PDB file of C-alpha atoms in Angstrom:
ATOM      1  CA  UNK A   1      14.960  -8.016  37.753  1.00 62.00           C
ATOM      2  CA  UNK A   2      12.235  -9.746  37.659  1.00 84.00           C
ATOM      3  CA  UNK A   3      10.527  -6.869  36.386  1.00 86.00           C
ATOM      4  CA  UNK A   4      12.854  -6.462  33.586  1.00 88.00           C
ATOM      5  CA  UNK A   5      12.718  -9.948  32.319  1.00 90.00           C
ATOM      6  CA  UNK A   6       8.432 -10.280  32.178  1.00 92.00           C
ATOM      7  CA  UNK A   7       9.200  -7.172  30.574  1.00 92.00           C
ATOM      8  CA  UNK A   8      11.216  -8.476  27.837  1.00 91.00           C
ATOM      9  CA  UNK A   9       9.514 -11.819  27.900  1.00 94.00           C
ATOM     10  CA  UNK A  10       6.059  -9.880  27.026  1.00 94.00           C
ATOM     11  CA  UNK A  11       8.452  -7.596  24.257  1.00 94.00           C
ATOM     12  CA  UNK A  12       9.869 -11.080  22.583  1.00 94.00           C
ATOM     13  CA  UNK A  13       6.205 -12.962  22.640  1.00 94.00           C
ATOM     14  CA  UNK A  14       4.716  -9.379  20.984  1.00 92.00           C
ATOM     15  CA  UNK A  15       7.289  -9.432  18.358  1.00 92.00           C
ATOM     16  CA  UNK A  16       6.860 -13.594  17.561  1.00 93.00           C
ATOM     17  CA  UNK A  17       3.322 -12.908  17.278  1.00 91.00           C
ATOM     18  CA  UNK A  18       3.857  -9.902  14.463  1.00 88.00           C
ATOM     19  CA  UNK A  19       6.418 -12.036  12.901  1.00 90.00           C
ATOM     20  CA  UNK A  20       3.731 -14.940  12.633  1.00 91.00           C
ATOM     21  CA  UNK A  21       0.794 -12.558  12.551  1.00 88.00           C
ATOM     22  CA  UNK A  22       2.810 -11.207   9.563  1.00 87.00           C
ATOM     23  CA  UNK A  23       3.143 -14.390   7.516  1.00 89.00           C
ATOM     24  CA  UNK A  24      -0.162 -15.262   7.396  1.00 89.00           C
ATOM     25  CA  UNK A  25      -1.078 -11.270   5.921  1.00 87.00           C
ATOM     26  CA  UNK A  26       1.813 -11.778   3.227  1.00 88.00           C
ATOM     27  CA  UNK A  27       0.653 -15.813   2.782  1.00 91.00           C
ATOM     28  CA  UNK A  28      -2.889 -14.734   1.702  1.00 90.00           C
ATOM     29  CA  UNK A  29      -1.633 -11.867  -0.585  1.00 90.00           C
ATOM     30  CA  UNK A  30       0.560 -13.850  -2.286  1.00 91.00           C
ATOM     31  CA  UNK A  31      -2.640 -16.442  -2.724  1.00 93.00           C
ATOM     32  CA  UNK A  32      -4.699 -14.351  -3.593  1.00 92.00           C
ATOM     33  CA  UNK A  33      -2.060 -12.497  -6.100  1.00 92.00           C
ATOM     34  CA  UNK A  34      -1.640 -15.895  -7.733  1.00 93.00           C
ATOM     35  CA  UNK A  35      -5.116 -17.128  -7.650  1.00 92.00           C
ATOM     36  CA  UNK A  36      -6.231 -13.822 -10.263  1.00 92.00           C
ATOM     37  CA  UNK A  37      -2.359 -13.982 -12.301  1.00 92.00           C
ATOM     38  CA  UNK A  38      -3.382 -16.678 -13.045  1.00 93.00           C
ATOM     39  CA  UNK A  39      -7.138 -16.194 -14.716  1.00 92.00           C
ATOM     40  CA  UNK A  40      -5.103 -11.840 -16.474  1.00 91.00           C
ATOM     41  CA  UNK A  41      -3.806  -9.230 -15.765  1.00 91.00           C
ATOM     42  CA  UNK A  42      -3.471  -8.240 -11.861  1.00 91.00           C
ATOM     43  CA  UNK A  43      -3.029  -3.665 -11.418  1.00 92.00           C
ATOM     44  CA  UNK A  44      -2.076  -3.457  -7.994  1.00 92.00           C
ATOM     45  CA  UNK A  45      -2.616   0.095  -5.908  1.00 91.00           C
ATOM     46  CA  UNK A  46      -2.051   0.743  -2.121  1.00 89.00           C
ATOM     47  CA  UNK A  47      -1.968   3.839  -0.524  1.00 87.00           C
ATOM     48  CA  UNK A  48       0.154   3.289   3.118  1.00 82.00           C
ATOM     49  CA  UNK A  49      -1.045   5.252   6.164  1.00 72.00           C
ATOM     50  CA  UNK A  50       1.894   6.537   8.892  1.00 68.00           C
ATOM     51  CA  UNK A  51      -0.861   6.609  11.581  1.00 69.00           C
ATOM     52  CA  UNK A  52      -4.117   5.461   9.614  1.00 72.00           C
ATOM     53  CA  UNK A  53      -4.779   2.577   7.609  1.00 77.00           C
ATOM     54  CA  UNK A  54      -3.028   1.143   5.181  1.00 84.00           C
ATOM     55  CA  UNK A  55      -4.771   0.102   1.776  1.00 89.00           C
ATOM     56  CA  UNK A  56      -4.334  -2.322  -0.870  1.00 91.00           C
ATOM     57  CA  UNK A  57      -7.063  -2.646  -4.506  1.00 94.00           C
ATOM     58  CA  UNK A  58      -6.019  -5.479  -6.710  1.00 92.00           C
ATOM     59  CA  UNK A  59      -8.189  -6.008  -9.308  1.00 94.00           C
ATOM     60  CA  UNK A  60      -7.978  -8.648 -11.610  1.00 94.00           C
ATOM     61  CA  UNK A  61      -7.639  -7.190 -15.647  1.00 93.00           C
ATOM     62  CA  UNK A  62      -9.152  -8.939 -19.431  1.00 91.00           C
ATOM     63  CA  UNK A  63      -7.182  -8.147 -22.176  1.00 87.00           C
ATOM     64  CA  UNK A  64     -10.068  -5.208 -22.729  1.00 87.00           C
ATOM     65  CA  UNK A  65      -8.789  -3.629 -19.091  1.00 87.00           C
ATOM     66  CA  UNK A  66     -12.170  -5.121 -17.494  1.00 92.00           C
ATOM     67  CA  UNK A  67     -11.929  -5.280 -14.025  1.00 93.00           C
ATOM     68  CA  UNK A  68     -12.978  -9.448 -13.317  1.00 94.00           C
ATOM     69  CA  UNK A  69     -12.357 -10.013 -10.049  1.00 93.00           C
ATOM     70  CA  UNK A  70     -11.415  -6.770  -7.431  1.00 94.00           C
ATOM     71  CA  UNK A  71      -9.922  -7.644  -3.329  1.00 94.00           C
ATOM     72  CA  UNK A  72      -9.319  -4.823  -0.753  1.00 93.00           C
ATOM     73  CA  UNK A  73      -7.017  -4.611   2.355  1.00 91.00           C
ATOM     74  CA  UNK A  74      -7.141  -1.778   4.594  1.00 87.00           C
ATOM     75  CA  UNK A  75      -5.861  -1.160   8.347  1.00 82.00           C
ATOM     76  CA  UNK A  76      -3.391  -0.465  10.961  1.00 78.00           C
ATOM     77  CA  UNK A  77      -2.312  -4.286  11.986  1.00 77.00           C
ATOM     78  CA  UNK A  78      -1.028  -7.185  10.745  1.00 75.00           C
ATOM     79  CA  UNK A  79      -4.285  -8.513  11.266  1.00 76.00           C
ATOM     80  CA  UNK A  80      -6.243  -7.145   8.286  1.00 82.00           C
ATOM     81  CA  UNK A  81      -7.483  -9.491   5.761  1.00 85.00           C
ATOM     82  CA  UNK A  82      -8.325  -8.925   1.954  1.00 89.00           C
ATOM     83  CA  UNK A  83     -11.498  -8.487   1.236  1.00 92.00           C
ATOM     84  CA  UNK A  84     -13.852  -8.937  -2.119  1.00 92.00           C
ATOM     85  CA  UNK A  85     -15.602  -5.817  -3.302  1.00 91.00           C
ATOM     86  CA  UNK A  86     -18.254  -7.266  -6.211  1.00 90.00           C
ATOM     87  CA  UNK A  87     -18.998  -4.135  -7.433  1.00 93.00           C
ATOM     88  CA  UNK A  88     -16.167  -2.793  -9.170  1.00 92.00           C
ATOM     89  CA  UNK A  89     -16.250  -5.990 -11.252  1.00 92.00           C
ATOM     90  CA  UNK A  90     -17.074  -6.118 -14.604  1.00 91.00           C
ATOM     91  CA  UNK A  91     -16.076  -2.184 -14.564  1.00 91.00           C
ATOM     92  CA  UNK A  92     -13.149  -0.569 -17.039  1.00 91.00           C
ATOM     93  CA  UNK A  93     -10.298  -0.120 -14.908  1.00 91.00           C
ATOM     94  CA  UNK A  94      -9.719   3.028 -17.377  1.00 89.00           C
ATOM     95  CA  UNK A  95     -12.724   4.798 -15.823  1.00 89.00           C
ATOM     96  CA  UNK A  96     -11.676   4.354 -11.669  1.00 89.00           C
ATOM     97  CA  UNK A  97     -10.584   7.437 -10.690  1.00 85.00           C
ATOM     98  CA  UNK A  98     -12.799   9.890  -8.269  1.00 85.00           C
ATOM     99  CA  UNK A  99     -15.610  11.017 -10.577  1.00 87.00           C
ATOM    100  CA  UNK A 100     -17.005   7.458 -10.797  1.00 88.00           C
ATOM    101  CA  UNK A 101     -19.772   7.033  -8.470  1.00 89.00           C
ATOM    102  CA  UNK A 102     -18.652   3.872  -7.306  1.00 90.00           C
ATOM    103  CA  UNK A 103     -15.257   5.030  -6.070  1.00 89.00           C
ATOM    104  CA  UNK A 104     -16.582   7.986  -5.225  1.00 87.00           C
ATOM    105  CA  UNK A 105     -18.947   5.878  -2.116  1.00 91.00           C
ATOM    106  CA  UNK A 106     -15.691   4.742  -1.028  1.00 89.00           C
ATOM    107  CA  UNK A 107     -13.002   6.650   2.063  1.00 85.00           C
ATOM    108  CA  UNK A 108      -9.609   8.403   0.633  1.00 87.00           C
ATOM    109  CA  UNK A 109      -7.374   6.386   1.298  1.00 87.00           C
ATOM    110  CA  UNK A 110      -9.549   3.612  -1.138  1.00 88.00           C
ATOM    111  CA  UNK A 111     -10.099   6.069  -3.232  1.00 89.00           C
ATOM    112  CA  UNK A 112      -6.326   6.805  -3.883  1.00 89.00           C
ATOM    113  CA  UNK A 113      -5.024   3.385  -4.021  1.00 91.00           C
ATOM    114  CA  UNK A 114      -7.534   2.919  -7.073  1.00 92.00           C
ATOM    115  CA  UNK A 115      -6.094   5.750  -8.347  1.00 91.00           C
ATOM    116  CA  UNK A 116      -3.398   4.087  -7.610  1.00 91.00           C
ATOM    117  CA  UNK A 117      -3.948   0.559  -9.093  1.00 91.00           C
ATOM    118  CA  UNK A 118      -5.282   2.151 -12.582  1.00 91.00           C
ATOM    119  CA  UNK A 119      -2.187   5.037 -13.266  1.00 89.00           C
ATOM    120  CA  UNK A 120       0.010   2.574 -12.873  1.00 89.00           C
ATOM    121  CA  UNK A 121      -0.991  -0.140 -14.758  1.00 88.00           C
ATOM    122  CA  UNK A 122      -1.394   2.643 -17.272  1.00 87.00           C
ATOM    123  CA  UNK A 123       2.106   3.112 -16.956  1.00 86.00           C
ATOM    124  CA  UNK A 124       2.860  -0.170 -17.234  1.00 84.00           C
ATOM    125  CA  UNK A 125       0.629  -1.418 -19.701  1.00 80.00           C
ATOM    126  CA  UNK A 126       2.258   1.638 -22.761  1.00 79.00           C
ATOM    127  CA  UNK A 127       5.596   0.348 -21.686  1.00 78.00           C
ATOM    128  CA  UNK A 128       6.453   3.729 -19.936  1.00 75.00           C
ATOM    129  CA  UNK A 129       6.740   3.180 -15.977  1.00 71.00           C
ATOM    130  CA  UNK A 130      10.281   2.873 -14.315  1.00 71.00           C
ATOM    131  CA  UNK A 131      10.751   1.385 -11.054  1.00 70.00           C
ATOM    132  CA  UNK A 132      11.843   4.554  -8.492  1.00 68.00           C
ATOM    133  CA  UNK A 133      14.961   4.487  -7.612  1.00 70.00           C
ATOM    134  CA  UNK A 134      14.879   3.425  -3.932  1.00 67.00           C
ATOM    135  CA  UNK A 135      16.859   4.758  -0.355  1.00 68.00           C
ATOM    136  CA  UNK A 136      18.223   3.266   2.145  1.00 74.00           C
ATOM    137  CA  UNK A 137      17.375   4.237   5.442  1.00 77.00           C
ATOM    138  CA  UNK A 138      21.171   6.178   6.242  1.00 78.00           C
ATOM    139  CA  UNK A 139      19.915   7.520   2.974  1.00 78.00           C
ATOM    140  CA  UNK A 140      17.062   9.511   4.041  1.00 78.00           C
ATOM    141  CA  UNK A 141      18.614  10.427   7.331  1.00 81.00           C
ATOM    142  CA  UNK A 142      21.656  11.709   5.804  1.00 81.00           C
ATOM    143  CA  UNK A 143      19.410  14.239   3.873  1.00 81.00           C
ATOM    144  CA  UNK A 144      16.564  15.187   6.511  1.00 80.00           C
ATOM    145  CA  UNK A 145      19.974  16.233   7.971  1.00 84.00           C
ATOM    146  CA  UNK A 146      20.612  18.686   5.317  1.00 82.00           C
ATOM    147  CA  UNK A 147      17.126  19.638   5.886  1.00 83.00           C
ATOM    148  CA  UNK A 148      16.921  20.752   9.245  1.00 82.00           C
ATOM    149  CA  UNK A 149      20.770  21.954   9.153  1.00 82.00           C
ATOM    150  CA  UNK A 150      19.765  24.479   5.986  1.00 82.00           C
ATOM    151  CA  UNK A 151      16.772  25.731   7.751  1.00 80.00           C
ATOM    152  CA  UNK A 152      18.643  26.832  11.011  1.00 81.00           C
ATOM    153  CA  UNK A 153      21.565  27.945   8.787  1.00 78.00           C
ATOM    154  CA  UNK A 154      19.060  30.364   6.854  1.00 77.00           C
ATOM    155  CA  UNK A 155      17.229  30.894  10.323  1.00 75.00           C
ATOM    156  CA  UNK A 156      20.380  31.882  12.368  1.00 78.00           C
ATOM    157  CA  UNK A 157      21.764  34.634   8.638  1.00 75.00           C
ATOM    158  CA  UNK A 158      18.012  36.153   9.415  1.00 67.00           C
ATOM    159  CA  UNK A 159      19.333  36.893  12.891  1.00 59.00           C
ATOM    160  CA  UNK A 160      22.975  37.917  12.019  1.00 52.00           C
TER     161      UNK A 160
END
């Protein structure tokens, strides 16, 4: 009984710590976003990582498409923080892609996030962006069950 109580206490403490650090991370995100937004437009790019580090990029953009501020957050845990990336200040967002010399020096996740920021900004700026329809966990689970069912049926039909 004592071991179960200790494990439960450890799990509870881990949950509380994750909640606190997540709150701090979101507060940091909002602070940087508000700071950039007060001075111009913001292009946000992201690349989520399931096992590898996730990446978020903020570009502050003026009316000419020039980057006046840039931040990068990359990491696996809630301890990740935004870091300023000054080398992109003065660059034109429309040319930030995998062929840009500065972007080529970044890792693949950061490159993808930067291209994502550029692509979304261009779509929003042109008025052609539509929010994708999100599905819930149950819908995704039902979809995956149907996929596996179809695979199973096709394998069984191949044997018969």
